[in-house]
PDB file of C-alpha atoms in Angstrom:
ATOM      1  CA  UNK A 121    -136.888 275.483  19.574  1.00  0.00           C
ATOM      2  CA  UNK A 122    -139.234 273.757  22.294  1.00  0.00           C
ATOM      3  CA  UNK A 123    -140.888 271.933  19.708  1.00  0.00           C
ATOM      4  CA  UNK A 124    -137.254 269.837  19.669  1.00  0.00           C
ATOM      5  CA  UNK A 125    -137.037 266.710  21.363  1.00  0.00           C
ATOM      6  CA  UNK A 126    -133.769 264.675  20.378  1.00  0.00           C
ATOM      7  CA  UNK A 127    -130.912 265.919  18.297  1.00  0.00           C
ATOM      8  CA  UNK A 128    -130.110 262.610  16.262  1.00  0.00           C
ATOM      9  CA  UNK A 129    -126.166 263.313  15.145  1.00  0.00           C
ATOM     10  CA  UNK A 130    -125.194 261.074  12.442  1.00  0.00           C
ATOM     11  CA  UNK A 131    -120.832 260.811  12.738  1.00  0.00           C
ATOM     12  CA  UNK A 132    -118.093 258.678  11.176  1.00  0.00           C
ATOM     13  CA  UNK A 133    -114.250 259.016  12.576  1.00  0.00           C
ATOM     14  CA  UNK A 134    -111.384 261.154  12.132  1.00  0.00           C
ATOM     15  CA  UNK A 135    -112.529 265.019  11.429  1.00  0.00           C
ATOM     16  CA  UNK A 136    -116.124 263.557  11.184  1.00  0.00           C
ATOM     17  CA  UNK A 137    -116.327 262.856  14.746  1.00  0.00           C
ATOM     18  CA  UNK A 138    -115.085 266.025  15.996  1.00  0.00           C
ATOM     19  CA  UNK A 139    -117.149 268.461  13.654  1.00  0.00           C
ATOM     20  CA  UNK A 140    -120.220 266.560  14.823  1.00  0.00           C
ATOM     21  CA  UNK A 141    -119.376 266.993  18.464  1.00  0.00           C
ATOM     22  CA  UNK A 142    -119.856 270.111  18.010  1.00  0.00           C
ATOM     23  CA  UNK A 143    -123.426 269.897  17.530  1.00  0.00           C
ATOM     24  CA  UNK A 144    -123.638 267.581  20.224  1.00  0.00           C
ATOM     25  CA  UNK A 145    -122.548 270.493  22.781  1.00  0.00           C
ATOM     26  CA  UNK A 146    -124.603 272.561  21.721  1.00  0.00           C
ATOM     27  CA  UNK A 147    -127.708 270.640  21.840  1.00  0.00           C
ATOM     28  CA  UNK A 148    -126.364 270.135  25.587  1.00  0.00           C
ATOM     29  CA  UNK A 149    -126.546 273.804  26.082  1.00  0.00           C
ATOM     30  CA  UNK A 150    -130.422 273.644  25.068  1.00  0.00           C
ATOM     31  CA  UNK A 151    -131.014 270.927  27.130  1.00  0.00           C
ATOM     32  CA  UNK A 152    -131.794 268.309  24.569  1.00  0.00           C
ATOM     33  CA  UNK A 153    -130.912 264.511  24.552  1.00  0.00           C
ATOM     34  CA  UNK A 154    -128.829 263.975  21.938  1.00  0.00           C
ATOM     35  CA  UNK A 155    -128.264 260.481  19.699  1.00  0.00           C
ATOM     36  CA  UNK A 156    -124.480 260.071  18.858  1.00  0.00           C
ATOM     37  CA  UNK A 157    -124.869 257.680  15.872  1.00  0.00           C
ATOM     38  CA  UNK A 158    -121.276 255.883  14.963  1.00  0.00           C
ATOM     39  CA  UNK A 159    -120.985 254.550  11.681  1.00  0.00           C
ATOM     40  CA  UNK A 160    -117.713 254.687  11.176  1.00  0.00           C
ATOM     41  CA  UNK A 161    -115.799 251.240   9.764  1.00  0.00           C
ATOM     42  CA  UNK A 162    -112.520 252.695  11.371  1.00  0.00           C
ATOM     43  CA  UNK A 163    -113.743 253.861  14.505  1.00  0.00           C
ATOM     44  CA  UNK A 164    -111.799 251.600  16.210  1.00  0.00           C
ATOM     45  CA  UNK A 165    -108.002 252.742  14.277  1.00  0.00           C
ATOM     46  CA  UNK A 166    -109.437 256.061  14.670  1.00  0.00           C
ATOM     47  CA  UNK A 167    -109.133 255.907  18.809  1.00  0.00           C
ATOM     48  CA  UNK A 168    -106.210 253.341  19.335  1.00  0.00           C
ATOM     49  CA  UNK A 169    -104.283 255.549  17.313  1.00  0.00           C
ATOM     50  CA  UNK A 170    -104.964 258.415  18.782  1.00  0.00           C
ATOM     51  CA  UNK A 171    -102.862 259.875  21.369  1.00  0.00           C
ATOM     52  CA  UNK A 172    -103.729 259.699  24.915  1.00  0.00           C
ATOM     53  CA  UNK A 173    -105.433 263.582  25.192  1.00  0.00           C
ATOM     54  CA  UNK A 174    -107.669 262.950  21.810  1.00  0.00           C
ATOM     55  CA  UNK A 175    -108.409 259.148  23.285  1.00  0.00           C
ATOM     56  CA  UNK A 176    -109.685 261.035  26.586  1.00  0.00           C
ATOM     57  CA  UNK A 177    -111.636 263.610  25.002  1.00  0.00           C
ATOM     58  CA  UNK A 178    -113.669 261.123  22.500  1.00  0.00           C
ATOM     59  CA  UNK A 179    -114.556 258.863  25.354  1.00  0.00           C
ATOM     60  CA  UNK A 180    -115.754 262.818  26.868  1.00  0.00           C
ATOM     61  CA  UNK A 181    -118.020 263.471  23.511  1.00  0.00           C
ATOM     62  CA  UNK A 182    -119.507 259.536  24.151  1.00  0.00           C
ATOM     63  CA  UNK A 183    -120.063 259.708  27.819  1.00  0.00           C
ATOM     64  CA  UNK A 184    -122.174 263.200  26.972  1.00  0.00           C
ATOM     65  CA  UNK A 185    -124.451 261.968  24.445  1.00  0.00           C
ATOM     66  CA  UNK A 186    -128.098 260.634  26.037  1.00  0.00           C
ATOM     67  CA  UNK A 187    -127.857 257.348  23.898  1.00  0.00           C
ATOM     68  CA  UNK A 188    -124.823 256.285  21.440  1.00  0.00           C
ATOM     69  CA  UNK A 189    -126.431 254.039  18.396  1.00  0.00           C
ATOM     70  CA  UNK A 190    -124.012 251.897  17.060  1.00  0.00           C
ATOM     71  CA  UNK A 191    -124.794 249.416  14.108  1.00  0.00           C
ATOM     72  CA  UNK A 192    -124.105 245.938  15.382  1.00  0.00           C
ATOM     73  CA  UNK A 193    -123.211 244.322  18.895  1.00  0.00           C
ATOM     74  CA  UNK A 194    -119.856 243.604  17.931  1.00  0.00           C
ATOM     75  CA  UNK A 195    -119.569 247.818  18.009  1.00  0.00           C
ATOM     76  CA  UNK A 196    -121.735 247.960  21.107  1.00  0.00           C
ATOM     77  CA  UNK A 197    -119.260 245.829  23.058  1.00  0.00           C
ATOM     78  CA  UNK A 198    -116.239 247.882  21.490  1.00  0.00           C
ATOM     79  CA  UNK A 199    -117.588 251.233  22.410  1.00  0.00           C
ATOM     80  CA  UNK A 200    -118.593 249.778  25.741  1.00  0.00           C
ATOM     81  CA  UNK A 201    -114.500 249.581  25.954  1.00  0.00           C
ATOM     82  CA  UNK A 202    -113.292 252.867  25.451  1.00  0.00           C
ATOM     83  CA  UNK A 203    -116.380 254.883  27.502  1.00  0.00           C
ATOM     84  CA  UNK A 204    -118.639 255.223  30.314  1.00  0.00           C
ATOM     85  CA  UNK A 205    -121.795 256.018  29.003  1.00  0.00           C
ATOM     86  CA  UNK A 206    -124.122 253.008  30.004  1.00  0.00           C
ATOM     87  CA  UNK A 207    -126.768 253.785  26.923  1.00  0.00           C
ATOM     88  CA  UNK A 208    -125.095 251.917  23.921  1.00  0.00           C
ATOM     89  CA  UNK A 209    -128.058 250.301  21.572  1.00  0.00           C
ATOM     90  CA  UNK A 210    -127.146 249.138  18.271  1.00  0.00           C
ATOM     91  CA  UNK A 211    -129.237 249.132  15.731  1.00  0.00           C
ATOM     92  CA  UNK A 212    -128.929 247.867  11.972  1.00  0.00           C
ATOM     93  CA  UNK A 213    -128.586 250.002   8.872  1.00  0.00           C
ATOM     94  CA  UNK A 214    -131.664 249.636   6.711  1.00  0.00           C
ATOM     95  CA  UNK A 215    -132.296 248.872   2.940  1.00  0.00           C
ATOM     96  CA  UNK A 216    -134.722 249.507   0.486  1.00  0.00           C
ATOM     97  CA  UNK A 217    -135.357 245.900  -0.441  1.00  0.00           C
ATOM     98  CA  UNK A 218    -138.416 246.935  -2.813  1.00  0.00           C
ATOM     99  CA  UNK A 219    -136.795 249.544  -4.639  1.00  0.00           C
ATOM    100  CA  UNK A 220    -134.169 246.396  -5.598  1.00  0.00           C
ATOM    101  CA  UNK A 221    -136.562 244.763  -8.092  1.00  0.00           C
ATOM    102  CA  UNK A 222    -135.262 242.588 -10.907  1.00  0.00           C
ATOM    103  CA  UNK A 223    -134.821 244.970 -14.060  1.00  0.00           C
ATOM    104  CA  UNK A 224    -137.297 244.097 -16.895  1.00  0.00           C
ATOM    105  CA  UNK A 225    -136.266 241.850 -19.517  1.00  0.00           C
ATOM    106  CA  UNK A 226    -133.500 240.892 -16.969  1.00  0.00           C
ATOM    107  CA  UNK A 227    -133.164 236.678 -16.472  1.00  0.00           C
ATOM    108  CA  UNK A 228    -130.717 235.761 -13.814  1.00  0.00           C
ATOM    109  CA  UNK A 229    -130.151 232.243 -16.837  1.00  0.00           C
ATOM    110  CA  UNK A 230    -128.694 234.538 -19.247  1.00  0.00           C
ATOM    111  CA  UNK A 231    -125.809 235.140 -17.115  1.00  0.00           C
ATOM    112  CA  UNK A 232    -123.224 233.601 -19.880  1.00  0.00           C
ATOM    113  CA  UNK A 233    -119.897 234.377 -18.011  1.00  0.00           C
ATOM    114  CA  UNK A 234    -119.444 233.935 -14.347  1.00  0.00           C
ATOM    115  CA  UNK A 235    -119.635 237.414 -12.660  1.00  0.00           C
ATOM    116  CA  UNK A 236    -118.348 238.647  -9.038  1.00  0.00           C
ATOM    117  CA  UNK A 237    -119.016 241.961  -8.627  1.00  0.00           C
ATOM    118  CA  UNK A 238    -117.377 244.791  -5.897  1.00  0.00           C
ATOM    119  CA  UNK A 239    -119.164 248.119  -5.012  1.00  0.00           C
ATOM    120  CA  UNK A 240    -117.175 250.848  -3.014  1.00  0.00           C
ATOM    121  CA  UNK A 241    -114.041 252.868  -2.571  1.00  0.00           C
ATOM    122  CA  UNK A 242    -111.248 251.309  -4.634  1.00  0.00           C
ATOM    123  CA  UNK A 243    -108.783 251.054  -2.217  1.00  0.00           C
ATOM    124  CA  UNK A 244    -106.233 248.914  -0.423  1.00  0.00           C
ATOM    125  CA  UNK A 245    -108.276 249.028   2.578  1.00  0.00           C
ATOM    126  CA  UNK A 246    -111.348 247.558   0.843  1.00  0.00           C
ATOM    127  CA  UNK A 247    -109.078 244.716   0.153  1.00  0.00           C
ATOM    128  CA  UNK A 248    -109.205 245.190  -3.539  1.00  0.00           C
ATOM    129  CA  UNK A 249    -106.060 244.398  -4.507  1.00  0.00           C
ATOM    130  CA  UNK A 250    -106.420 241.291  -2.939  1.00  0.00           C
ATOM    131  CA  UNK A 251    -109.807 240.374  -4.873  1.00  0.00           C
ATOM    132  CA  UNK A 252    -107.356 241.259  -8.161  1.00  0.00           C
ATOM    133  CA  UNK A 253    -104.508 238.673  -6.868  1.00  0.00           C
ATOM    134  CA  UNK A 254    -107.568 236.018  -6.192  1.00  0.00           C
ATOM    135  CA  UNK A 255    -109.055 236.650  -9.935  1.00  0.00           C
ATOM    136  CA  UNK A 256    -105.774 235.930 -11.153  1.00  0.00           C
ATOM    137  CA  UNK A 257    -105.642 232.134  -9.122  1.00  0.00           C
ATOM    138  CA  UNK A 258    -109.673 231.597 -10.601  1.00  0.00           C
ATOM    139  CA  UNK A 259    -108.431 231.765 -13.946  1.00  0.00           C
ATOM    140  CA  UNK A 260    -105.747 229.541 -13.104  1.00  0.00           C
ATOM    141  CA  UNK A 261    -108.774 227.365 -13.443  1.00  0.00           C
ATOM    142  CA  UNK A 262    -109.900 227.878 -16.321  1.00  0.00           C
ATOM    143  CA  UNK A 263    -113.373 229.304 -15.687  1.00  0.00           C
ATOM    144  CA  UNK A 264    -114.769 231.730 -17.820  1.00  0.00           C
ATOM    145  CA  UNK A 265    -114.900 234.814 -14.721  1.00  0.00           C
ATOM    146  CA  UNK A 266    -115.207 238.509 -15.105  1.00  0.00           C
ATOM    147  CA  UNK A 267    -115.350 240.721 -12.384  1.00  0.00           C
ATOM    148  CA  UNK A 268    -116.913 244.246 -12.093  1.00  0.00           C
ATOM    149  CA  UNK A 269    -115.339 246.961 -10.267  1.00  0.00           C
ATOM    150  CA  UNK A 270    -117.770 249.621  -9.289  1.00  0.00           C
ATOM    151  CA  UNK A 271    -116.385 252.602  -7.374  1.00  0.00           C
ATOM    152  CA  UNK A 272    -114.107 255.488  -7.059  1.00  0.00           C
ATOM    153  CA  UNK A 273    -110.893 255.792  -5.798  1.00  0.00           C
ATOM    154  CA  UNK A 274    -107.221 253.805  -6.768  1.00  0.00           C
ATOM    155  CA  UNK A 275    -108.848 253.154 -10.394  1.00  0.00           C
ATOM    156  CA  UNK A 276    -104.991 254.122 -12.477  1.00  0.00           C
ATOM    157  CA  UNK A 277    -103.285 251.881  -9.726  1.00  0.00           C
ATOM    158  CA  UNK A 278    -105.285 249.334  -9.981  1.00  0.00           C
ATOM    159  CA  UNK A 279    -105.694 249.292 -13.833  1.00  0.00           C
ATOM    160  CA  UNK A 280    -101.521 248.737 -13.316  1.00  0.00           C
ATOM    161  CA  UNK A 281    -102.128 246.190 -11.306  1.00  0.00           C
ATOM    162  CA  UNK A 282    -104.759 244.117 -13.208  1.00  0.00           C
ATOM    163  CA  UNK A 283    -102.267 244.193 -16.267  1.00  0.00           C
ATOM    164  CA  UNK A 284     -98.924 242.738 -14.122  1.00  0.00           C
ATOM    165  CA  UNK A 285    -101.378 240.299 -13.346  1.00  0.00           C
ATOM    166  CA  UNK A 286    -102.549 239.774 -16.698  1.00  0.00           C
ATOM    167  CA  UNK A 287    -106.351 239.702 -15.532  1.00  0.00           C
ATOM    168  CA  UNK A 288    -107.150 243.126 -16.957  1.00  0.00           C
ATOM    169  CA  UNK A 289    -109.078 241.887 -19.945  1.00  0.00           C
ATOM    170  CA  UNK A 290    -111.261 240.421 -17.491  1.00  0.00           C
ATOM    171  CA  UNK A 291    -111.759 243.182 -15.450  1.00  0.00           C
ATOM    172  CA  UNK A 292    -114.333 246.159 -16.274  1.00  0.00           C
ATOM    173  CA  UNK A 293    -113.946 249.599 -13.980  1.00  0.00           C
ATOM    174  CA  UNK A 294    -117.667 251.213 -14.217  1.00  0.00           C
ATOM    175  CA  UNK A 295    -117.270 253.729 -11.630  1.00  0.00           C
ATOM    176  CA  UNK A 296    -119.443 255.082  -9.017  1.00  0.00           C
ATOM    177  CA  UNK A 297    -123.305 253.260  -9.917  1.00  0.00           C
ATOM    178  CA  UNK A 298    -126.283 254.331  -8.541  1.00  0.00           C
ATOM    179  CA  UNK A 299    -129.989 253.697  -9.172  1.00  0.00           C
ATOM    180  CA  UNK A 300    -131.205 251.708 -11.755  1.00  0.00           C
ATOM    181  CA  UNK A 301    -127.744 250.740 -13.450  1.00  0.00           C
ATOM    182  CA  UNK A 302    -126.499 249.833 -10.334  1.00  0.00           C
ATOM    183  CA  UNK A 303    -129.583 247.262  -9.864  1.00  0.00           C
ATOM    184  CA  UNK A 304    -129.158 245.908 -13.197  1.00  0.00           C
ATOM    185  CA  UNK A 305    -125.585 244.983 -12.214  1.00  0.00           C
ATOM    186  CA  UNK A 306    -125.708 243.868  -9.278  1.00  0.00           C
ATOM    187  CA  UNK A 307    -128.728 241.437 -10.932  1.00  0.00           C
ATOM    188  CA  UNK A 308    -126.314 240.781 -14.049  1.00  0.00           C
ATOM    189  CA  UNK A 309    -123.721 239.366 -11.731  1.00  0.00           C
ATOM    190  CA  UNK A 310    -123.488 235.507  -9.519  1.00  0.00           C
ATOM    191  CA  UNK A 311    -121.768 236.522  -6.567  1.00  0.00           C
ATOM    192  CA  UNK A 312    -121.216 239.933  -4.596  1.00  0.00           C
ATOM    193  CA  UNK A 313    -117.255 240.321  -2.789  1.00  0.00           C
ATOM    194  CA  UNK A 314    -115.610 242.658  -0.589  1.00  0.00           C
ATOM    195  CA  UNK A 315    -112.711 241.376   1.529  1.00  0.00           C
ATOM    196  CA  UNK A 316    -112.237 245.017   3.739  1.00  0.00           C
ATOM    197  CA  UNK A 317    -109.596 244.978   6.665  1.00  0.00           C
ATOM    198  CA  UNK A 318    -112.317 247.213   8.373  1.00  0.00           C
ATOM    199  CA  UNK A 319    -116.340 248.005   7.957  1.00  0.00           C
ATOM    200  CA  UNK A 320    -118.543 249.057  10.190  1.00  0.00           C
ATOM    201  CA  UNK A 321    -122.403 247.598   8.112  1.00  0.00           C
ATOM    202  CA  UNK A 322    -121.821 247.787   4.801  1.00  0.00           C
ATOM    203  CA  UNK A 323    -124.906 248.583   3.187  1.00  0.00           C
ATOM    204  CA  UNK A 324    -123.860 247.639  -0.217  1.00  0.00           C
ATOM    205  CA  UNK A 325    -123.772 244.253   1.514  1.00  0.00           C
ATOM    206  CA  UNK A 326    -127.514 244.174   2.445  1.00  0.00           C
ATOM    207  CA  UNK A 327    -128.116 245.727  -1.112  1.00  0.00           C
ATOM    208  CA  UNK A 328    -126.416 242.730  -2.601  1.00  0.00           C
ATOM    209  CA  UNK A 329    -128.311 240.444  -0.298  1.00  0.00           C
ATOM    210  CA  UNK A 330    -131.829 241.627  -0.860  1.00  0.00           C
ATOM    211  CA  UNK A 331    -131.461 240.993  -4.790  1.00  0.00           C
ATOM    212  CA  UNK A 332    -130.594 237.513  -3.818  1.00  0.00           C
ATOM    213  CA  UNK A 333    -126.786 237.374  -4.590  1.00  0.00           C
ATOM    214  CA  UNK A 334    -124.809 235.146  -2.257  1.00  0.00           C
ATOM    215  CA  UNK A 335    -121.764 237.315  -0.338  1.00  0.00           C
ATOM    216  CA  UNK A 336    -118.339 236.698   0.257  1.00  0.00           C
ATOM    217  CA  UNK A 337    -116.286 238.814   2.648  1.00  0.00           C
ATOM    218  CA  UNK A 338    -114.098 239.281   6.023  1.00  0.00           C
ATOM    219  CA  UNK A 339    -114.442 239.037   9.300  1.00  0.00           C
ATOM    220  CA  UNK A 340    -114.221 242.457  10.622  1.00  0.00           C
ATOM    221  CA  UNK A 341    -117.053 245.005  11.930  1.00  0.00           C
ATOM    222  CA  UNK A 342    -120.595 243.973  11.677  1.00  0.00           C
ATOM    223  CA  UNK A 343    -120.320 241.601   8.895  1.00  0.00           C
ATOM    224  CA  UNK A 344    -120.209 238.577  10.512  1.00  0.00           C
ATOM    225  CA  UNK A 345    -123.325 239.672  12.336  1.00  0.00           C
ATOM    226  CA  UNK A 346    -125.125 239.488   8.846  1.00  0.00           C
ATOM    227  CA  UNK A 347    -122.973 237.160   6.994  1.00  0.00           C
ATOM    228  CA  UNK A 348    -123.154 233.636   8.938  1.00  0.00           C
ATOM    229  CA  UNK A 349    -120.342 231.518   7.194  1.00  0.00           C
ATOM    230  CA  UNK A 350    -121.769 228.930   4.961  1.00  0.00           C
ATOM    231  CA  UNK A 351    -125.204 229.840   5.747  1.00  0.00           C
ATOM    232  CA  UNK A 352    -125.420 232.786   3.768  1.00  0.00           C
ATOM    233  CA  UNK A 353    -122.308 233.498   2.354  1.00  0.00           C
ATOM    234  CA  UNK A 354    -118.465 233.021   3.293  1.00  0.00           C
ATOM    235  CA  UNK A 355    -115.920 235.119   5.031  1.00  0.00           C
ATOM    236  CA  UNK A 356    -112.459 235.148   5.351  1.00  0.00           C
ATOM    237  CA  UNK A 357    -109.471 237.070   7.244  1.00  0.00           C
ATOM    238  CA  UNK A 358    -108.554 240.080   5.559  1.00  0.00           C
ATOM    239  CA  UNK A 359    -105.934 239.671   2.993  1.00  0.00           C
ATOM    240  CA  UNK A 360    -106.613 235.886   2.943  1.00  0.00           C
ATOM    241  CA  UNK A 361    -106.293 235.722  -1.189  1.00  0.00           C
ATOM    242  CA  UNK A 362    -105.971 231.744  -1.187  1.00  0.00           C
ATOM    243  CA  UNK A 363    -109.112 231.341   1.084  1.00  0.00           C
ATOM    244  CA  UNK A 364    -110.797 234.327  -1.118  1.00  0.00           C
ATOM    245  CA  UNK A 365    -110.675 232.112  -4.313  1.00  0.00           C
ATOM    246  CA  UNK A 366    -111.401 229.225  -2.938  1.00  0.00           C
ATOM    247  CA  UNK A 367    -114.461 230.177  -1.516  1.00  0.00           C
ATOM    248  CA  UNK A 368    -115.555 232.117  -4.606  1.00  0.00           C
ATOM    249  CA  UNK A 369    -114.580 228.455  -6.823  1.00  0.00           C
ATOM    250  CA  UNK A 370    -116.397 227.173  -4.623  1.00  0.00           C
ATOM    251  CA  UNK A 371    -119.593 228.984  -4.972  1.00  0.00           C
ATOM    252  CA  UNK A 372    -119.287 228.900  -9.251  1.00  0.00           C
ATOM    253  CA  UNK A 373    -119.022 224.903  -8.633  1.00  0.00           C
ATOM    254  CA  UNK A 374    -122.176 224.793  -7.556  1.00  0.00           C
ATOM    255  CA  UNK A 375    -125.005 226.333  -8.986  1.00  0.00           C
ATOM    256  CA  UNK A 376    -127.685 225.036  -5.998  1.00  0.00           C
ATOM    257  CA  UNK A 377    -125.632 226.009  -3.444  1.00  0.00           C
ATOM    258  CA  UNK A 378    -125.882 229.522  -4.957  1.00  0.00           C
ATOM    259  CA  UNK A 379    -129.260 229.730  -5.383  1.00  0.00           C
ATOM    260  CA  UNK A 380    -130.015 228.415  -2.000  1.00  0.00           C
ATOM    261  CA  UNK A 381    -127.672 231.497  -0.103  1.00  0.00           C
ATOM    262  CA  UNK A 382    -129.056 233.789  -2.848  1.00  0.00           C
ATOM    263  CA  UNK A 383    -132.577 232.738  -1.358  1.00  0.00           C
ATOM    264  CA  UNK A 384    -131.654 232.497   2.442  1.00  0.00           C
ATOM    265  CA  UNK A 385    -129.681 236.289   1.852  1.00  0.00           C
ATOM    266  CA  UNK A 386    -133.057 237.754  -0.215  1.00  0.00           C
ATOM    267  CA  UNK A 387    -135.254 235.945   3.163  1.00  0.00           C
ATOM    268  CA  UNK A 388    -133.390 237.853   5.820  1.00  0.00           C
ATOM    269  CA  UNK A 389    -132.961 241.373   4.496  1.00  0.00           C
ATOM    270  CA  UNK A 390    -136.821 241.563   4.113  1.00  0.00           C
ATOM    271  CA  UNK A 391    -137.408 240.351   7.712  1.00  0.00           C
ATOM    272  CA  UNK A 392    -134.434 242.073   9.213  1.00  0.00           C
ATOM    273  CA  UNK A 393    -132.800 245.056   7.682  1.00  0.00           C
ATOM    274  CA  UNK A 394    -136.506 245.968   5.642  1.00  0.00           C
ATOM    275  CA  UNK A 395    -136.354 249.978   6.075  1.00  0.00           C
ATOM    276  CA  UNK A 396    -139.600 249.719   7.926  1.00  0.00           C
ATOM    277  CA  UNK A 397    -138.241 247.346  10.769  1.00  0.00           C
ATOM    278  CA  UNK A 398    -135.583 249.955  11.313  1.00  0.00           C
ATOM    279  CA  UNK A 399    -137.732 252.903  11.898  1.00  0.00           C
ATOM    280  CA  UNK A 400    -139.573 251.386  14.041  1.00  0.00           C
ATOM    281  CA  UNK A 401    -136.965 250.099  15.902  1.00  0.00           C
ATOM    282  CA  UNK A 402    -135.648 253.849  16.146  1.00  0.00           C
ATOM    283  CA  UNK A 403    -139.125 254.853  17.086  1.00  0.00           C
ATOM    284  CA  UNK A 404    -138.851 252.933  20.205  1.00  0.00           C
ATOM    285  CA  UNK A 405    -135.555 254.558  21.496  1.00  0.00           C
ATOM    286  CA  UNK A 406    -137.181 257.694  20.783  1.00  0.00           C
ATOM    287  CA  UNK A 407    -139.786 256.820  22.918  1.00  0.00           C
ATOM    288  CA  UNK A 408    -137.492 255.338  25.273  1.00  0.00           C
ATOM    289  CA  UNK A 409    -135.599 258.235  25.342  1.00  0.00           C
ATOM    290  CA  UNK A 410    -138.043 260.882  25.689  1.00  0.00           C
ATOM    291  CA  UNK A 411    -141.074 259.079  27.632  1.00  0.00           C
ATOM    292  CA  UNK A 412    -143.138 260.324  24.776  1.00  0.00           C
ATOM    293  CA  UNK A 413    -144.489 258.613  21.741  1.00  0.00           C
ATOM    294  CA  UNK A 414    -142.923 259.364  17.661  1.00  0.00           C
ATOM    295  CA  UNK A 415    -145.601 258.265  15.120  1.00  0.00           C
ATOM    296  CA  UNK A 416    -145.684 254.506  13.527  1.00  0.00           C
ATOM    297  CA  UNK A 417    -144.572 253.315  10.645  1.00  0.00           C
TER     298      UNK A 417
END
C-alpha cells in the first residue's frame, strides 16, 4: 500500500522479538522505514543469555530497523551496546492521567488502615516474595498495615507463603483489576510498591503516580529515570527486604512527607508522561523519519 509510510512494530523479548521481526522484513521488502519499538523489561537477560548465533542475529533485526524506540536512556545506552544502528530515540510510555480521577464519595482521610498496594504478575521476578518477607518485619512494628495484591500469576504459592509468614490475614489477593475498581484501589491505598529484579517503564508505576500515591521500588530499567530517590519516591536493590521496609516505615511515619511525593509524583506525570506529550513526541520522529508532516495533537 503506497498510502504506507512507517511500519511502527511494537516487540518485547524472547519469542516476541522474533515473531515481530518478521514483520520488520517484510516491511523491508516494500521499502518502508520501519520503528522497532522495545519494551521489553528483560531485554537485556533475553540477549546475554543467548548464544552467540541468536546474539548476532538480534543485533541483525536492530541494525535493519530505520529507528529503534526504546523507553528510557538507560535502554538507549544498553541497546547502543549490543548494535550498530545509530537511530536509537527513547521515548516514555504514556498515561491517561485524566481518566485516573478520584472515585466519588472516595476521601483519601478515610483511609483507616495503612495500605501498600502491588499491581502486576505475581511472581518471583516482580520481587513479590520479597514485599511478603518485608510485610512480615512492618508488623514487627506494630502498625496496623494491609497490603493488596493485584495480579495474576504465583497466587497458591504465594498464599503458602503469606501463611509461613503468618502475614496472610493481612494480605488480600484481588486479581487482575482494571478500570474503575482498579482506580478506586489504587486511591483506597497510601503507598504504591514493586521491588522487580528487571522492568523496562512500568506503566502501573506512572498510573500510581498520576493519582498522587508516593512509589517505592528498585533500581533496574527505567525506573530510576522516573523515580528520583527521596524526591518522589524510594528505591532499593532488588531483593533488598530490610531496605524495602524501612523505606515503606518510613513513609507511614510521616504523613507530610507522603503527601508532599504524592503531590510532586501527581505534578510530573501530567507534565511528562500526559498521553498527549507522548504523541506528539512520536509525531516528531515520524516527521523526522519520513520528511513529511503526521497531524497534531
Amino acid at each position: 500500500n503506497n498510502d504506507i509510510e512507517i511500519i511502527h512494530i511494537h516487540t518485547a523479548s524472547r519469542k516476541s522479538f522474533y515473531r515481530k521481526a518478521v514483520f520488520l522484513i517484510i516491511g523491508k521488502i516494500f521499502k518502508k522505514k520501519v520503528i522497532l519499538h522495545l519494551h521489553g523489561g528483560e531485554f537485556k537477560l533475553f540477549y546475554n543469555l543467548s548464544p552467540r548465533l541468536s546474539r548476532w542475529i538480534i543485533s541483525a533485526i536492530l541494525n535493519n530497523a530505520d529507528m529503534i524506540l526504546v523507553l528510557s536512556g538507560y535502554w538507549q545506552t544498553y541497546i547502543q551496546s549490543i548494535c550498530k544502528n545509530n537511530n536509537i530515540r527513547y521515548i516514555y510510555n504514556p498515561v491517561l492521567s485524566n481518566e485516573f480521577v478520584r472515585p466519588a464519595g472516595n476521601k483519601s482521610n478515610a483511609k483507616k488502615v495503612e495500605r501498600l498496594i502491588f499491581m502486576g504478575i505475581l511472581s518471583k521476578e516482580k520481587g513479590v516474595y520479597d514485599l511478603l518477607r518485608a510485610l512480615q518485619l512492618i508488623r514487627q512494628n506494630q502498625r496496623s498495615i494491609q497490603l493488596t495484591l493485584c495480579g495474576n500469576g504465583e497466587i497458591t504459592a504465594l498464599k503458602q507463603f503469606s501463611n509461613q509468614l503468618n502475614v496472610s490475614d493481612i494480605v488480600e489477593f484481588c486479581g487482575w483489576v482494571t478500570g474503575r475498581e482498579k482506580i478506586q484501589r489504587l486511591y483506597n491505598s497510601n503507598i504504591f510498591v514493586l521491588p522487580s529484579y528487571n522492568e523496562g517503564l512500568p506503566i502501573s508505576i506512572l498510573e500510581a503516580m498520576s493519582v498522587g500515591l508516593p512509589v517505592i521500588s528498585t533500581r533496574v530499567g527505567s525506573i530510576p529515570e522516573i523515580i528520583i530517590d527521596g524526591k518522589n519516591g524510594f528505591l532499593v536493590q532488588p531483593g533488598d527486604v530490610i531496605g524495602l521496609a524501612n523505606n515503606i516505615l518510613k513513609l507511614l511515619s510521616d504523613e507530610k512527607l507522603m503527601k508532599n511525593i504524592g503531590e510532586e509524583n501527581a505534578f510530573v506525570v501530567h507534565k511528562l508522561y500526559e498521553v498527549n506529550i507522548i504523541v506528539g513526541q512520536l509525531l516528531q520522529l515520524y516527521q523526522e523519519l519520513t520528511g513529511k508532516k503526521f497531524g497534531s495533537v
